[in-house]
Amino acid sequence: MELFDYTVLRLIWWALLGILLIAFAIMDGFDFGIAMLQPYVARNDVERRVLLNVIGPVWEGNQVWFILGGGAIFAAWPMLYAVSFSGFYLAMFLILLALIVRPVAIAFRGKVDNERWRRIWDWTFVVSGFVPSLIFGVAFGNLLLGVPFHFDQTLRLTYEGNLFGLLNPFSLLCGLISLLMIAMQGGTFLALKSEEPIAGRAVKATSVAAIAYILLFTVAGVWMAYSIKGYVIEAPMISDGPSNPLLKAVSRADGAWLANYTSHPWTILAPVVAYIGALGTLIFARKRSTMLAFAVSSLTITGTICTAGFSLFPFLMPSSSNPQSSLTVWDASSSPTTLFIMLVAAVIFVPIIIAYTSWVFHVMRGPVTAEQIKTGSHNLY
């Protein structure tokens, strides 16, 4: 058990939370991306049905990572869960609403042979990909700015913000970066799983998204470095201490979000991987190396999320209204027993999920063609 003391367990679950977020963004990200790209890549009813059948066998399974991520936050980081679902309640509601209407749009679209009916559900499908992709990016932007919440001495939570307060310029920039990142993921997967002319349009969309991503990711980095005050813990924290965020002193300082890149130089790999992934996506997509394009697009997602995580560490959710109330890896977790039991469960069940998911993608390998849709073979919608 010495390998799993409280400090190590907290670090493991911080890393696992990041892994689950990355897995969700990679797997469900291409579903969202394909939905967003539908108006451009699909020009008629058959092509729209191709898109639905590309994701049809896998989209439900991809949402497992979202459920796992939410469960991990609830059980491993209960204070983070409480603040997130209180402060971001309306934003979370919009995400859940989008996730609810997506399967409705997919399933209902073909129930009535009417062009207007199909158009309504087609645009519902587009919105169901756009909204979560934007809001998740906006949420990460607000984490870097600080969230307006605080605790009293009995740890009762007060949140002072609102939905429109989350839509500030920097967070909207982060939302655009998220949209572009997810569009790249959707475009590369669609190019992999479809034929011309859909694949060619997907490659063009991916190329534009990759170039825009590189530019906006750079702008966000410069903005964060020179115009946004980060958070600093003023004295060394006890990493295996009680989960009470009020037992520390926190201040704000210019350039504080870059401190980890100086003290731990290896963390610079995260933004480097993000840039390499985006450039690789642009190159491989244009060369029609679709499998490689999808792989390096996934690296872009990994590098982007890791960049945010490494910048924030050890903070999980900084507080702008009372920095002392900020939640960190060291003071917002569940008990050691809970973290250990959850770790055992994760070690058992996550490999099973990965194995099953891999089997599904193996069985459903190969492109979805317009001919299959027209003849009614091998299609769901």
Tab-separated table of C-alpha atoms in Angstrom:
chain	number	residue	atom	x	y	z
A	1	MET	CA	0.000	0.000	0.000
A	2	GLU	CA	3.008	2.346	0.283
A	3	LEU	CA	2.874	2.884	-3.469
A	4	PHE	CA	-0.686	4.131	-3.042
A	5	ASP	CA	-0.439	6.696	-0.273
A	6	TYR	CA	-2.797	9.676	-0.341
A	7	THR	CA	-0.441	11.870	-2.390
A	8	VAL	CA	0.096	9.222	-5.052
A	9	LEU	CA	-3.610	8.399	-5.244
A	10	ARG	CA	-4.450	12.046	-5.752
A	11	LEU	CA	-1.881	12.329	-8.540
A	12	ILE	CA	-3.131	9.133	-10.164
A	13	TRP	CA	-6.709	10.388	-10.203
A	14	TRP	CA	-5.652	13.785	-11.518
A	15	ALA	CA	-3.913	11.968	-14.376
A	16	LEU	CA	-6.856	9.599	-14.892
A	17	LEU	CA	-9.253	12.536	-15.061
A	18	GLY	CA	-7.107	14.024	-17.810
A	19	ILE	CA	-6.973	10.696	-19.646
A	20	LEU	CA	-10.760	10.341	-19.509
A	21	LEU	CA	-11.239	13.888	-20.834
A	22	ILE	CA	-8.792	13.163	-23.659
A	23	ALA	CA	-10.508	9.867	-24.484
A	24	PHE	CA	-13.897	11.592	-24.568
A	25	ALA	CA	-12.603	14.390	-26.801
A	26	ILE	CA	-10.963	11.927	-29.190
A	27	MET	CA	-13.777	9.391	-29.394
A	28	ASP	CA	-16.930	11.483	-29.119
A	29	GLY	CA	-15.062	14.404	-30.657
A	30	PHE	CA	-15.211	12.959	-34.155
A	31	ASP	CA	-18.978	12.496	-33.730
A	32	PHE	CA	-19.327	16.175	-32.806
A	33	GLY	CA	-16.975	17.182	-35.607
A	34	ILE	CA	-18.865	15.257	-38.261
A	35	ALA	CA	-22.119	16.822	-37.049
A	36	MET	CA	-20.660	20.324	-37.303
A	37	LEU	CA	-19.258	19.698	-40.789
A	38	GLN	CA	-22.454	18.229	-42.180
A	39	PRO	CA	-23.709	21.385	-43.987
A	40	TYR	CA	-20.430	21.593	-45.942
A	41	VAL	CA	-19.473	17.973	-46.594
A	42	ALA	CA	-22.951	16.530	-47.309
A	43	ARG	CA	-24.889	18.121	-50.178
A	44	ASN	CA	-27.824	15.737	-50.629
A	45	ASP	CA	-29.914	13.219	-48.737
A	46	VAL	CA	-27.740	10.218	-49.601
A	47	GLU	CA	-24.571	11.990	-48.463
A	48	ARG	CA	-26.204	13.046	-45.210
A	49	ARG	CA	-27.190	9.439	-44.604
A	50	VAL	CA	-23.583	8.428	-45.248
A	51	LEU	CA	-22.526	10.690	-42.373
A	52	LEU	CA	-25.131	9.224	-40.039
A	53	ASN	CA	-24.039	5.700	-40.907
A	54	VAL	CA	-20.369	6.555	-40.397
A	55	ILE	CA	-21.025	7.297	-36.726
A	56	GLY	CA	-24.156	5.158	-36.334
A	57	PRO	CA	-22.488	1.994	-34.977
A	58	VAL	CA	-20.154	3.790	-32.545
A	59	TRP	CA	-21.541	7.084	-31.264
A	60	GLU	CA	-23.378	5.556	-28.301
A	61	GLY	CA	-20.290	3.659	-27.191
A	62	ASN	CA	-18.168	6.791	-27.530
A	63	GLN	CA	-20.299	8.522	-24.893
A	64	VAL	CA	-19.093	5.985	-22.323
A	65	TRP	CA	-16.011	8.166	-21.864
A	66	PHE	CA	-18.188	11.157	-20.984
A	67	ILE	CA	-20.026	9.067	-18.383
A	68	LEU	CA	-16.748	7.776	-16.972
A	69	GLY	CA	-15.361	11.307	-16.763
A	70	GLY	CA	-18.450	12.590	-14.961
A	71	GLY	CA	-18.377	9.612	-12.601
A	72	ALA	CA	-14.696	10.162	-11.858
A	73	ILE	CA	-15.307	13.803	-10.979
A	74	PHE	CA	-18.281	12.889	-8.794
A	75	ALA	CA	-16.470	10.184	-6.834
A	76	ALA	CA	-12.826	11.315	-6.845
A	77	TRP	CA	-13.265	15.106	-6.763
A	78	PRO	CA	-16.641	15.779	-5.056
A	79	MET	CA	-15.905	19.463	-4.396
A	80	LEU	CA	-15.007	19.995	-8.036
A	81	TYR	CA	-18.237	18.251	-9.036
A	82	ALA	CA	-20.276	20.416	-6.658
A	83	VAL	CA	-18.761	23.696	-7.832
A	84	SER	CA	-18.918	22.724	-11.517
A	85	PHE	CA	-22.564	21.730	-11.473
A	86	SER	CA	-23.499	24.753	-9.388
A	87	GLY	CA	-21.472	27.385	-11.210
A	88	PHE	CA	-21.749	25.927	-14.692
A	89	TYR	CA	-25.304	24.644	-14.234
A	90	LEU	CA	-26.855	26.338	-17.278
A	91	ALA	CA	-23.820	25.546	-19.421
A	92	MET	CA	-23.977	21.897	-18.321
A	93	PHE	CA	-27.704	21.863	-19.068
A	94	LEU	CA	-27.054	23.065	-22.617
A	95	ILE	CA	-24.464	20.318	-23.104
A	96	LEU	CA	-26.820	17.653	-21.789
A	97	LEU	CA	-29.649	19.015	-23.935
A	98	ALA	CA	-27.396	18.760	-26.996
A	99	LEU	CA	-26.448	15.190	-26.075
A	100	ILE	CA	-30.129	14.328	-25.639
A	101	VAL	CA	-31.338	15.780	-28.946
A	102	ARG	CA	-28.506	14.206	-30.953
A	103	PRO	CA	-29.857	10.630	-30.842
A	104	VAL	CA	-33.364	12.009	-31.397
A	105	ALA	CA	-32.153	13.801	-34.532
A	106	ILE	CA	-30.362	10.697	-35.791
A	107	ALA	CA	-33.282	8.342	-35.151
A	108	PHE	CA	-36.189	10.618	-36.136
A	109	ARG	CA	-34.695	12.010	-39.343
A	110	GLY	CA	-35.783	9.115	-41.527
A	111	LYS	CA	-39.151	8.461	-39.905
A	112	VAL	CA	-41.063	10.766	-42.251
A	113	ASP	CA	-40.436	11.041	-45.987
A	114	ASN	CA	-40.577	14.835	-46.037
A	115	GLU	CA	-37.789	17.232	-46.987
A	116	ARG	CA	-38.704	19.872	-44.405
A	117	TRP	CA	-38.860	17.239	-41.647
A	118	ARG	CA	-35.403	15.993	-42.545
A	119	ARG	CA	-33.963	19.495	-42.701
A	120	ILE	CA	-35.171	20.246	-39.183
A	121	TRP	CA	-33.451	17.167	-37.790
A	122	ASP	CA	-30.351	17.761	-39.912
A	123	TRP	CA	-29.853	21.185	-38.330
A	124	THR	CA	-30.642	19.766	-34.905
A	125	PHE	CA	-27.835	17.278	-35.542
A	126	VAL	CA	-25.469	20.129	-36.487
A	127	VAL	CA	-26.304	22.082	-33.331
A	128	SER	CA	-25.836	18.965	-31.191
A	129	GLY	CA	-22.207	18.858	-32.318
A	130	PHE	CA	-21.554	22.598	-32.197
A	131	VAL	CA	-22.848	23.354	-28.685
A	132	PRO	CA	-20.804	20.842	-26.618
A	133	SER	CA	-17.637	21.546	-28.620
A	134	LEU	CA	-17.939	25.276	-27.943
A	135	ILE	CA	-18.999	25.084	-24.296
A	136	PHE	CA	-16.264	22.662	-23.248
A	137	GLY	CA	-13.671	25.055	-24.666
A	138	VAL	CA	-15.332	28.026	-22.971
A	139	ALA	CA	-15.230	26.112	-19.675
A	140	PHE	CA	-11.475	25.552	-19.945
A	141	GLY	CA	-11.004	29.242	-20.714
A	142	ASN	CA	-12.884	30.186	-17.563
A	143	LEU	CA	-10.750	27.817	-15.489
A	144	LEU	CA	-7.661	29.739	-16.586
A	145	LEU	CA	-9.346	33.051	-15.743
A	146	GLY	CA	-10.787	31.850	-12.434
A	147	VAL	CA	-14.376	31.046	-11.536
A	148	PRO	CA	-16.389	33.385	-9.234
A	149	PHE	CA	-17.118	31.101	-6.275
A	150	HIS	CA	-16.090	30.864	-2.646
A	151	PHE	CA	-16.665	28.844	0.511
A	152	ASP	CA	-17.561	30.113	3.961
A	153	GLN	CA	-15.944	28.670	7.084
A	154	THR	CA	-18.361	25.723	7.053
A	155	LEU	CA	-17.490	25.012	3.390
A	156	ARG	CA	-20.870	26.147	2.119
A	157	LEU	CA	-20.554	27.140	-1.504
A	158	THR	CA	-21.544	30.505	-2.991
A	159	TYR	CA	-21.354	31.072	-6.744
A	160	GLU	CA	-21.477	34.677	-7.960
A	161	GLY	CA	-21.413	34.296	-11.737
A	162	ASN	CA	-23.923	33.674	-14.508
A	163	LEU	CA	-24.033	32.092	-17.944
A	164	PHE	CA	-23.285	35.310	-19.798
A	165	GLY	CA	-20.334	36.012	-17.526
A	166	LEU	CA	-18.742	32.828	-18.832
A	167	LEU	CA	-18.874	34.198	-22.387
A	168	ASN	CA	-15.922	36.564	-22.066
A	169	PRO	CA	-13.440	37.215	-24.916
A	170	PHE	CA	-10.672	34.864	-23.755
A	171	SER	CA	-13.066	32.006	-23.016
A	172	LEU	CA	-14.780	32.449	-26.378
A	173	LEU	CA	-11.338	32.238	-27.986
A	174	CYS	CA	-10.790	28.954	-26.149
A	175	GLY	CA	-14.220	27.853	-27.358
A	176	LEU	CA	-13.207	28.568	-30.964
A	177	ILE	CA	-10.004	26.568	-30.480
A	178	SER	CA	-12.104	23.687	-29.185
A	179	LEU	CA	-14.430	23.927	-32.194
A	180	LEU	CA	-11.514	23.846	-34.620
A	181	MET	CA	-9.859	20.955	-32.795
A	182	ILE	CA	-13.066	18.913	-32.888
A	183	ALA	CA	-13.695	19.845	-36.527
A	184	MET	CA	-10.230	18.474	-37.367
A	185	GLN	CA	-11.061	15.249	-35.555
A	186	GLY	CA	-14.382	14.884	-37.337
A	187	GLY	CA	-12.894	15.741	-40.721
A	188	THR	CA	-10.082	13.204	-40.483
A	189	PHE	CA	-12.404	10.418	-39.345
A	190	LEU	CA	-14.879	11.221	-42.112
A	191	ALA	CA	-12.100	11.197	-44.706
A	192	LEU	CA	-11.082	7.790	-43.355
A	193	LYS	CA	-14.590	6.337	-43.418
A	194	SER	CA	-16.069	7.765	-46.624
A	195	GLU	CA	-15.395	8.071	-50.334
A	196	GLU	CA	-15.452	10.911	-52.835
A	197	PRO	CA	-16.848	13.508	-52.969
A	198	ILE	CA	-17.452	13.507	-49.200
A	199	ALA	CA	-13.871	12.542	-48.360
A	200	GLY	CA	-12.456	15.364	-50.492
A	201	ARG	CA	-14.662	17.963	-48.831
A	202	ALA	CA	-13.714	16.574	-45.412
A	203	VAL	CA	-10.022	16.987	-46.262
A	204	LYS	CA	-10.570	20.621	-47.283
A	205	ALA	CA	-12.479	21.366	-44.085
A	206	THR	CA	-9.785	19.657	-42.020
A	207	SER	CA	-7.040	21.696	-43.678
A	208	VAL	CA	-8.794	24.998	-42.968
A	209	ALA	CA	-9.481	23.955	-39.366
A	210	ALA	CA	-5.840	22.932	-38.818
A	211	ILE	CA	-4.458	26.249	-40.073
A	212	ALA	CA	-6.967	28.252	-38.022
A	213	TYR	CA	-6.254	26.107	-34.958
A	214	ILE	CA	-2.505	26.800	-35.137
A	215	LEU	CA	-3.113	30.557	-35.380
A	216	LEU	CA	-5.684	30.754	-32.564
A	217	PHE	CA	-3.763	28.370	-30.285
A	218	THR	CA	-0.772	30.710	-30.623
A	219	VAL	CA	-2.908	33.769	-29.895
A	220	ALA	CA	-4.347	32.103	-26.775
A	221	GLY	CA	-0.867	31.193	-25.533
A	222	VAL	CA	0.426	34.749	-25.933
A	223	TRP	CA	-2.732	36.152	-24.341
A	224	MET	CA	-2.413	33.801	-21.373
A	225	ALA	CA	1.270	34.587	-20.907
A	226	TYR	CA	1.048	38.363	-21.002
A	227	SER	CA	-2.486	39.405	-20.105
A	228	ILE	CA	-3.892	36.845	-17.685
A	229	LYS	CA	-2.917	36.553	-14.052
A	230	GLY	CA	-2.426	33.011	-12.861
A	231	TYR	CA	-2.686	31.595	-9.354
A	232	VAL	CA	0.139	30.775	-6.935
A	233	ILE	CA	0.072	28.827	-3.674
A	234	GLU	CA	2.119	30.996	-1.335
A	235	ALA	CA	3.470	28.237	0.923
A	236	PRO	CA	4.177	24.554	0.317
A	237	MET	CA	1.022	22.499	0.771
A	238	ILE	CA	0.719	19.199	2.561
A	239	SER	CA	-0.052	16.897	-0.321
A	240	ASP	CA	-1.612	14.225	1.906
A	241	GLY	CA	-3.567	16.637	4.081
A	242	PRO	CA	-7.329	16.951	4.571
A	243	SER	CA	-9.633	18.029	1.752
A	244	ASN	CA	-10.262	21.556	2.957
A	245	PRO	CA	-9.472	24.270	0.397
A	246	LEU	CA	-9.453	26.992	3.071
A	247	LEU	CA	-6.244	25.653	4.666
A	248	LYS	CA	-3.960	27.415	2.211
A	249	ALA	CA	-3.008	30.896	1.034
A	250	VAL	CA	-3.283	31.741	-2.653
A	251	SER	CA	-2.321	34.849	-4.575
A	252	ARG	CA	-2.457	35.940	-8.210
A	253	ALA	CA	0.575	36.841	-10.282
A	254	ASP	CA	1.421	37.718	-13.869
A	255	GLY	CA	2.699	34.763	-15.863
A	256	ALA	CA	1.914	32.279	-13.086
A	257	TRP	CA	0.344	29.813	-15.525
A	258	LEU	CA	3.769	29.423	-17.161
A	259	ALA	CA	5.553	28.497	-13.932
A	260	ASN	CA	5.233	24.733	-14.397
A	261	TYR	CA	6.923	24.949	-17.796
A	262	THR	CA	9.936	26.549	-16.085
A	263	SER	CA	10.110	24.311	-13.026
A	264	HIS	CA	9.276	21.134	-14.987
A	265	PRO	CA	10.658	21.682	-18.517
A	266	TRP	CA	9.286	18.341	-19.788
A	267	THR	CA	5.768	19.816	-19.631
A	268	ILE	CA	6.599	21.938	-22.686
A	269	LEU	CA	6.016	18.724	-24.643
A	270	ALA	CA	2.263	19.308	-24.319
A	271	PRO	CA	1.997	22.443	-26.518
A	272	VAL	CA	4.720	21.061	-28.808
A	273	VAL	CA	2.640	17.913	-29.363
A	274	ALA	CA	-0.414	20.082	-30.048
A	275	TYR	CA	1.436	22.042	-32.741
A	276	ILE	CA	3.022	18.937	-34.281
A	277	GLY	CA	-0.351	17.209	-34.295
A	278	ALA	CA	-2.047	20.107	-36.097
A	279	LEU	CA	0.742	20.402	-38.667
A	280	GLY	CA	0.735	16.634	-39.155
A	281	THR	CA	-3.038	16.680	-39.609
A	282	LEU	CA	-2.689	19.315	-42.324
A	283	ILE	CA	0.064	17.405	-44.125
A	284	PHE	CA	-1.360	13.885	-43.885
A	285	ALA	CA	-4.910	14.974	-44.703
A	286	ARG	CA	-3.746	16.619	-47.917
A	287	LYS	CA	-1.708	13.526	-48.793
A	288	ARG	CA	-4.821	11.410	-48.148
A	289	SER	CA	-2.987	9.392	-45.490
A	290	THR	CA	-6.261	9.295	-43.616
A	291	MET	CA	-5.300	6.898	-40.839
A	292	LEU	CA	-2.206	8.941	-39.992
A	293	ALA	CA	-4.224	12.155	-40.215
A	294	PHE	CA	-6.714	10.830	-37.672
A	295	ALA	CA	-3.887	9.651	-35.383
A	296	VAL	CA	-2.080	12.997	-35.353
A	297	SER	CA	-5.368	14.872	-34.988
A	298	SER	CA	-5.859	12.829	-31.820
A	299	LEU	CA	-2.384	13.984	-30.749
A	300	THR	CA	-3.556	17.576	-31.180
A	301	ILE	CA	-6.400	16.933	-28.744
A	302	THR	CA	-4.029	15.222	-26.315
A	303	GLY	CA	-1.517	18.068	-26.441
A	304	THR	CA	-4.191	20.764	-26.094
A	305	ILE	CA	-5.857	19.244	-23.031
A	306	CYS	CA	-2.476	18.470	-21.446
A	307	THR	CA	-1.385	22.075	-22.045
A	308	ALA	CA	-4.369	23.321	-20.048
A	309	GLY	CA	-3.858	20.691	-17.337
A	310	PHE	CA	-0.128	21.321	-16.930
A	311	SER	CA	-0.676	25.085	-16.861
A	312	LEU	CA	-3.276	24.793	-14.092
A	313	PHE	CA	-1.561	22.143	-11.933
A	314	PRO	CA	-2.016	21.757	-9.001
A	315	PHE	CA	-5.205	23.808	-9.399
A	316	LEU	CA	-8.395	22.110	-10.532
A	317	MET	CA	-10.659	25.158	-10.365
A	318	PRO	CA	-9.238	28.521	-9.265
A	319	SER	CA	-11.547	31.005	-7.562
A	320	SER	CA	-11.575	34.574	-8.836
A	321	SER	CA	-13.757	35.936	-6.007
A	322	ASN	CA	-11.687	34.394	-3.193
A	323	PRO	CA	-8.405	32.769	-4.325
A	324	GLN	CA	-8.110	30.911	-1.008
A	325	SER	CA	-11.214	28.910	-1.965
A	326	SER	CA	-9.522	27.601	-5.110
A	327	LEU	CA	-9.720	23.839	-5.516
A	328	THR	CA	-6.461	21.957	-5.997
A	329	VAL	CA	-5.335	18.377	-6.428
A	330	TRP	CA	-4.214	18.388	-2.786
A	331	ASP	CA	-7.374	19.641	-1.073
A	332	ALA	CA	-10.462	18.669	-3.118
A	333	SER	CA	-10.378	14.877	-3.333
A	334	SER	CA	-12.287	12.042	-1.727
A	335	SER	CA	-10.773	9.905	1.027
A	336	PRO	CA	-7.823	7.550	0.397
A	337	THR	CA	-10.124	4.536	0.723
A	338	THR	CA	-12.523	5.864	-1.907
A	339	LEU	CA	-9.712	6.703	-4.314
A	340	PHE	CA	-8.138	3.259	-3.878
A	341	ILE	CA	-11.391	1.343	-4.402
A	342	MET	CA	-12.127	3.429	-7.492
A	343	LEU	CA	-8.625	2.752	-8.798
A	344	VAL	CA	-9.149	-0.996	-8.477
A	345	ALA	CA	-12.450	-0.690	-10.358
A	346	ALA	CA	-10.801	1.410	-13.071
A	347	VAL	CA	-7.971	-1.095	-13.513
A	348	ILE	CA	-10.542	-3.862	-14.045
A	349	PHE	CA	-13.183	-2.183	-16.185
A	350	VAL	CA	-11.366	0.407	-18.333
A	351	PRO	CA	-9.356	-2.286	-20.196
A	352	ILE	CA	-12.626	-4.131	-20.841
A	353	ILE	CA	-14.132	-0.957	-22.331
A	354	ILE	CA	-11.036	-0.411	-24.475
A	355	ALA	CA	-11.079	-4.025	-25.696
A	356	TYR	CA	-14.782	-3.919	-26.560
A	357	THR	CA	-14.440	-0.550	-28.313
A	358	SER	CA	-11.476	-1.815	-30.324
A	359	TRP	CA	-13.456	-4.894	-31.379
A	360	VAL	CA	-16.395	-2.757	-32.534
A	361	PHE	CA	-14.161	-0.539	-34.664
A	362	HIS	CA	-12.468	-3.615	-36.113
A	363	VAL	CA	-15.798	-5.182	-37.071
A	364	MET	CA	-17.086	-1.903	-38.554
A	365	ARG	CA	-13.866	-1.108	-40.437
A	366	GLY	CA	-13.967	0.121	-44.004
A	367	PRO	CA	-15.717	3.091	-45.651
A	368	VAL	CA	-19.432	3.773	-45.825
A	369	THR	CA	-20.357	4.339	-49.459
A	370	ALA	CA	-23.237	6.018	-51.234
A	371	GLU	CA	-23.901	2.754	-53.050
A	372	GLN	CA	-24.486	0.966	-49.744
A	373	ILE	CA	-26.987	3.644	-48.771
A	374	LYS	CA	-28.849	3.468	-52.084
A	375	THR	CA	-29.101	-0.320	-52.068
A	376	GLY	CA	-30.035	-0.464	-48.399
A	377	SER	CA	-27.142	-2.760	-47.476
A	378	HIS	CA	-25.099	-2.309	-44.312
A	379	ASN	CA	-26.789	0.917	-43.201
A	380	LEU	CA	-28.713	1.898	-40.093
A	381	TYR	CA	-30.333	5.199	-41.085
